[in-house]
CSV table of C-alpha atoms in Angstrom, one decimal:
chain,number,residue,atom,x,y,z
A,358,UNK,CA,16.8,-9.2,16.5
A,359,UNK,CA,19.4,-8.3,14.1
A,360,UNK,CA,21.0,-11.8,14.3
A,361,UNK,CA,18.0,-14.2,13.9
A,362,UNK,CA,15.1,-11.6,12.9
A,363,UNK,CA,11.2,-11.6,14.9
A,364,UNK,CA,9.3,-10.1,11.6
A,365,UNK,CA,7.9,-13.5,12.2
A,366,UNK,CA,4.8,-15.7,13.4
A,367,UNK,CA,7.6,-18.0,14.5
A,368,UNK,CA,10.9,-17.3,15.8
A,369,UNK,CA,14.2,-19.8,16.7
A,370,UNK,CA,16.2,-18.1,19.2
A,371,UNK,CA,19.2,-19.1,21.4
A,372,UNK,CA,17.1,-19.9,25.1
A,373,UNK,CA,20.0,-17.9,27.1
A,374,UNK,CA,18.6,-14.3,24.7
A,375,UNK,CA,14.6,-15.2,26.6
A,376,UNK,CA,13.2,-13.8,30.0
A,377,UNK,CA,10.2,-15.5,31.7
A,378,UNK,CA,7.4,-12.6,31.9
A,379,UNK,CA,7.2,-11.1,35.4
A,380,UNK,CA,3.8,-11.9,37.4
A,381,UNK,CA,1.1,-10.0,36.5
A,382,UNK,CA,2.7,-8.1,33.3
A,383,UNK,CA,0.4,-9.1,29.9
A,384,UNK,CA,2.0,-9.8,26.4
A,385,UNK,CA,1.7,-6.5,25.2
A,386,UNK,CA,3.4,-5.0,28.3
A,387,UNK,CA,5.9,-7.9,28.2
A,388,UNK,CA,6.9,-7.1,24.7
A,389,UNK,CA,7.3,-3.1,25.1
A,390,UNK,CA,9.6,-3.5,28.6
A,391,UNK,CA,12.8,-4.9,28.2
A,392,UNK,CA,14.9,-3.4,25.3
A,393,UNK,CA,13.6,0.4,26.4
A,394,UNK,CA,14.2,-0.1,30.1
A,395,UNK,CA,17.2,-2.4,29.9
A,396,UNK,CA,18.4,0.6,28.0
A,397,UNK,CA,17.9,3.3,30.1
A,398,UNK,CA,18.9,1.8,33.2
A,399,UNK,CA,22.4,0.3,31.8
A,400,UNK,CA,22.9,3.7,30.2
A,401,UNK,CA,21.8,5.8,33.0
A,402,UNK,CA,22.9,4.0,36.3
A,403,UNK,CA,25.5,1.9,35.0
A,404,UNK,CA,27.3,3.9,32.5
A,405,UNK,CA,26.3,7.3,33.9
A,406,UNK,CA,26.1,6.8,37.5
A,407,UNK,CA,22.9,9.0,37.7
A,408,UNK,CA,22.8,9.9,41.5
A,409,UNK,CA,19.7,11.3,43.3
A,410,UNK,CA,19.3,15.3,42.7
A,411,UNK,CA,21.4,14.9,39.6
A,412,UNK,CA,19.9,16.1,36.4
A,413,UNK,CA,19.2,14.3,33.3
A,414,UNK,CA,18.6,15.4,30.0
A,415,UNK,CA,16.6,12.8,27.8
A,416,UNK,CA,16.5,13.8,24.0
A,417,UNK,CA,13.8,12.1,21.7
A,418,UNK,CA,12.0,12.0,24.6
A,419,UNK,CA,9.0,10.5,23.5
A,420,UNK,CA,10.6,7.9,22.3
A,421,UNK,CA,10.6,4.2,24.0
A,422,UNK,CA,13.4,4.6,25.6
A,423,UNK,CA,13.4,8.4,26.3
A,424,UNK,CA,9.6,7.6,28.2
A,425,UNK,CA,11.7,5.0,29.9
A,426,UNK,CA,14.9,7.1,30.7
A,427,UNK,CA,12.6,9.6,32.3
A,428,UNK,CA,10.7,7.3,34.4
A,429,UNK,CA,14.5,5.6,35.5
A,430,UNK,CA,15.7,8.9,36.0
A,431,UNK,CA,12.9,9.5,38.3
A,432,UNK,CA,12.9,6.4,40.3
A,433,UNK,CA,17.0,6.8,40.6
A,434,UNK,CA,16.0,10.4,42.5
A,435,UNK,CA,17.3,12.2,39.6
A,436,UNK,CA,15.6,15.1,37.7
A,437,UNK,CA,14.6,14.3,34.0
A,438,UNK,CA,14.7,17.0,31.3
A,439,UNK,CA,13.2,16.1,28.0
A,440,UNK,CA,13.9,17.5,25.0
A,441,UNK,CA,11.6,16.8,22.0
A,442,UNK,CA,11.1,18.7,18.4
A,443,UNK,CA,8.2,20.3,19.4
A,444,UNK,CA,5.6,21.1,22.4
A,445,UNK,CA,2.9,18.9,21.3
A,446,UNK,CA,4.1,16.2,23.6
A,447,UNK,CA,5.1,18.3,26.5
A,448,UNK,CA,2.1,17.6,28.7
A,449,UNK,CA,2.6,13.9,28.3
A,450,UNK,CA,6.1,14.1,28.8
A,451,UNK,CA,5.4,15.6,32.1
A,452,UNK,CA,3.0,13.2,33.1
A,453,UNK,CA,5.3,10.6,32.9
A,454,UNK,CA,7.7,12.6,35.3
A,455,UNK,CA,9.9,15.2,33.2
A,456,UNK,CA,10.8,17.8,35.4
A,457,UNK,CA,11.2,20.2,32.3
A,458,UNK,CA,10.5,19.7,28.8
A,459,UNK,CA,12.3,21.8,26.4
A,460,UNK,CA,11.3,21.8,22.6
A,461,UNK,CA,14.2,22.0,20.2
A,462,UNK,CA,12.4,23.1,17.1
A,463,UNK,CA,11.8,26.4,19.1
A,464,UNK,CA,15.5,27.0,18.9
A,465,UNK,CA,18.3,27.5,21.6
A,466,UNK,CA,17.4,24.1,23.6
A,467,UNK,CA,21.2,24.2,25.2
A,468,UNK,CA,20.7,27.7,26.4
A,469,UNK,CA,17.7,27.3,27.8
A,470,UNK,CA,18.8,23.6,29.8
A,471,UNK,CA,22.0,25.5,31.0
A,472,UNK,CA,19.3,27.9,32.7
A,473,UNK,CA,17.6,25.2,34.2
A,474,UNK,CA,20.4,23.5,35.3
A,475,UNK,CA,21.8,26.9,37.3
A,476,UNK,CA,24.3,27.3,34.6
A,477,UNK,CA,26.2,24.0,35.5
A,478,UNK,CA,24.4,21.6,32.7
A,479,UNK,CA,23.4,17.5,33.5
A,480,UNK,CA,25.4,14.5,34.9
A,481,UNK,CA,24.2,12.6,32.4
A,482,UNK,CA,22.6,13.5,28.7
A,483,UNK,CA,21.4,10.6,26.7
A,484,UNK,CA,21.1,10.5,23.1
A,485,UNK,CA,20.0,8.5,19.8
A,486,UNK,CA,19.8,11.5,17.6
A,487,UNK,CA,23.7,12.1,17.2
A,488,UNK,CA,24.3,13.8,13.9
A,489,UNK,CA,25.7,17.5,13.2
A,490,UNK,CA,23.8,18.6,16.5
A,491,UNK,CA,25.6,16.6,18.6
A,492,UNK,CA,28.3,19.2,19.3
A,493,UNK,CA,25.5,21.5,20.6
A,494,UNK,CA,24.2,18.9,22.6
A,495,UNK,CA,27.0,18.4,24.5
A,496,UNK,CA,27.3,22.1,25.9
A,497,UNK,CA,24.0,20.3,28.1
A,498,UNK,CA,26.7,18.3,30.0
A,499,UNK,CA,28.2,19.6,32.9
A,500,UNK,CA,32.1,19.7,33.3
A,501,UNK,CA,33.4,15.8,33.8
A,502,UNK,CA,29.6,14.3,33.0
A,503,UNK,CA,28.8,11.9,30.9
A,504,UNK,CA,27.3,12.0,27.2
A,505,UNK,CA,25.8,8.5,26.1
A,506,UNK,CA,25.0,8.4,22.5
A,507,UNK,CA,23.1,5.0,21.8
A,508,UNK,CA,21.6,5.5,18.2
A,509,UNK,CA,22.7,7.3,15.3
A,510,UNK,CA,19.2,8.5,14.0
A,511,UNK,CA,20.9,12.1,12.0
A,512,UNK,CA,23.7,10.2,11.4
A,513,UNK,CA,28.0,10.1,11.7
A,514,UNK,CA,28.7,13.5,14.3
A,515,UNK,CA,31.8,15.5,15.0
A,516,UNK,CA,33.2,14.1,18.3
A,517,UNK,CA,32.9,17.4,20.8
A,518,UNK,CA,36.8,17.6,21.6
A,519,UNK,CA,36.9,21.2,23.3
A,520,UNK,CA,34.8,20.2,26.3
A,521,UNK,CA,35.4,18.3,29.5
A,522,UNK,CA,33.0,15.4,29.6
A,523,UNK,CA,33.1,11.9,29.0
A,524,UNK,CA,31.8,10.6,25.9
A,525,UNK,CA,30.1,6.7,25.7
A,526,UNK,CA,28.6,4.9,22.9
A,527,UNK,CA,26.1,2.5,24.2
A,528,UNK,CA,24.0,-0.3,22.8
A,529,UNK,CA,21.9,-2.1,25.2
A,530,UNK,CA,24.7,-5.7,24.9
A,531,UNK,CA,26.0,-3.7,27.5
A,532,UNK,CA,24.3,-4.9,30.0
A,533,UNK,CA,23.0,-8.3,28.1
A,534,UNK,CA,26.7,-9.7,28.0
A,535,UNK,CA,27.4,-8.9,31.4
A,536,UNK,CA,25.9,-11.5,33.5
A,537,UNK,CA,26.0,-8.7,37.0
A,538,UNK,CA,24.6,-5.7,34.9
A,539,UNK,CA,21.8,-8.0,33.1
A,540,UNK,CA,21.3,-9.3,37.1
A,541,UNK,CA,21.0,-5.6,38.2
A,542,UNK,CA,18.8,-4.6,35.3
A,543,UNK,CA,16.5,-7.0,35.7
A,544,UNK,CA,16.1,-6.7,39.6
A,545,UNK,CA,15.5,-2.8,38.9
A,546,UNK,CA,12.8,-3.3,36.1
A,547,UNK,CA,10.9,-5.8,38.0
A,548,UNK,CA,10.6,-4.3,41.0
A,549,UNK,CA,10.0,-0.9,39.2
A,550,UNK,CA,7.2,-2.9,37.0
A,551,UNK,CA,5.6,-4.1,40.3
A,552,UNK,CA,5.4,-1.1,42.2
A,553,UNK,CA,4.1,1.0,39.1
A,554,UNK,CA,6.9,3.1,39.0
A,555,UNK,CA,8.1,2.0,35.7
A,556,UNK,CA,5.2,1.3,32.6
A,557,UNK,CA,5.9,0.9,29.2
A,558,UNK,CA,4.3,3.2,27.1
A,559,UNK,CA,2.8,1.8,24.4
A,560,UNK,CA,1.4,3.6,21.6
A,561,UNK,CA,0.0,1.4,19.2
A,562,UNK,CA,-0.8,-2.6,18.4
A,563,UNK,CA,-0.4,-3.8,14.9
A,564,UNK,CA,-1.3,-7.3,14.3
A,565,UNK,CA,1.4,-9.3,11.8
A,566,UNK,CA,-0.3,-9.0,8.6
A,567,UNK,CA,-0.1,-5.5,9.3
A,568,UNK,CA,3.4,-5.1,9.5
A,569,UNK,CA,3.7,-2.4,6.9
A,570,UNK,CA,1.6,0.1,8.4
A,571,UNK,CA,3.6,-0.7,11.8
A,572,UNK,CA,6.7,0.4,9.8
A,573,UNK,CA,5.0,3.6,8.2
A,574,UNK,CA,3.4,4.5,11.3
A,575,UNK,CA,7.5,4.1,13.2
A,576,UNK,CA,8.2,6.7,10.6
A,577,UNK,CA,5.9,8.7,10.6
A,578,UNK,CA,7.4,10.3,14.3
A,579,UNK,CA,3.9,10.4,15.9
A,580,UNK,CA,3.9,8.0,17.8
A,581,UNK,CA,4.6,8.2,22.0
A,582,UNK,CA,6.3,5.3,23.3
A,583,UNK,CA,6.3,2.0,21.6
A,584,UNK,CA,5.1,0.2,18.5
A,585,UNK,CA,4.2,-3.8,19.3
A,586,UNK,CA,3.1,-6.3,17.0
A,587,UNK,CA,0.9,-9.5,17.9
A,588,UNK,CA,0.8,-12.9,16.6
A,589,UNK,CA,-2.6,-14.7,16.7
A,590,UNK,CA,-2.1,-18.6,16.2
């Protein structure tokens, strides 16, 4: 998308960057899986090496790929903790299988995943948020785990230096340009999409023409999972 552009009722892209729909998935649901769940999987299995009884902490939880990271978390055996600004989300973010949610607007969100961690913190925290705060989000990893930062929504951070973790930025060519990850990927989200234990969460449809409203409504932060766009020829 940020090579050729989709704000479109036509597109021209390379046939190698398309994916045949899996059986029984609809448009809509075609158009809200891959990026989120390719995503969370590369970032969570490949890069992070989740493991079952591991935990996870997911910030902007409610975001497309947060929803999907916990659901991947989940089907990986691992236990999901999401973080999100405040509660209002909480019982959703359960429902779609967060172990805990903790709200950070509430104040002392490391503290209180260190407690539910026994102390230790999570194998694996995955973040878009980055910015100032990413120094306090890192005392959520445990000693030698892994902090994957794959957006820079606050903008530049200060690298945590004084910790023991490992530190990964992560975009989801990762896996794409890697023709045994992309195989992997794939495998996990179709079979995951068939069984019902992954589902895109898709919070509202805008047609083309209503593009603009799509855009507001992205930042307005209300929405819970993803924003799709149709095309009616």
């Amino acid at each position: 998308m940020s090579r050729g552009g989709v704000h479109a009722d036509l597109a021209d892209v390379p046939a190698d960057e398309l994916l045949h729909r899996p059986r029984g998935v609809d448009a809509v649901t075609g158009a809200a899986v891959w990026t989120a769940h390719l995503t969370a999987y590369g970032a969570l299995a490949e890069v992070g090496r989740l493991a079952p009884g591991d935990h996870a902490v997911i910030t902007a939880a409610s975001s497309p790929v947060g929803l999907a990271a916990v659901r991947t978390a989940r089907r990986l055996g691992a236990i999901p903790i999401a973080l999100t600004r405040t509660g209002a989300k909480a019982e959703r973010l359960r429902a779609a299988g967060a172990a805990e949610v903790v709200a950070t607007d509430e104040g002392g969100a490391a503290d209180r995943v260190l407690e539910l961690t026994g102390g230790r913190g999570a194998a694996v925290v995955l973040d878009p948020v980055a910015g100032p705060a990413l120094a306090e989000t890192a005392r959520t990893v445990a000693p030698g785990g892994t902090l994957v930062v794959y957006g820079w929504l606050a903008g530049p951070a200060p690298l945590p230096m004084n910790w023991p973790l490992n530190i990964h930025g992560f975009a989801v060519d990762h896996i794409t340009d890697h023709p045994d990850r992309f195989r992997r990927a794939r495998a996990f989200i179709e079979s995951g999409l068939a069984s019902g234990a992954l589902v895109p969460d898709v919070d509202r449809v805008f047609d083309l023409a209503d593009m603009a409203r799509a855009h507001h409504h992205l930042e307005s932060g209300a929405r819970f999972g993803k924003v799709v766009v149709t095309v009616d020829h």
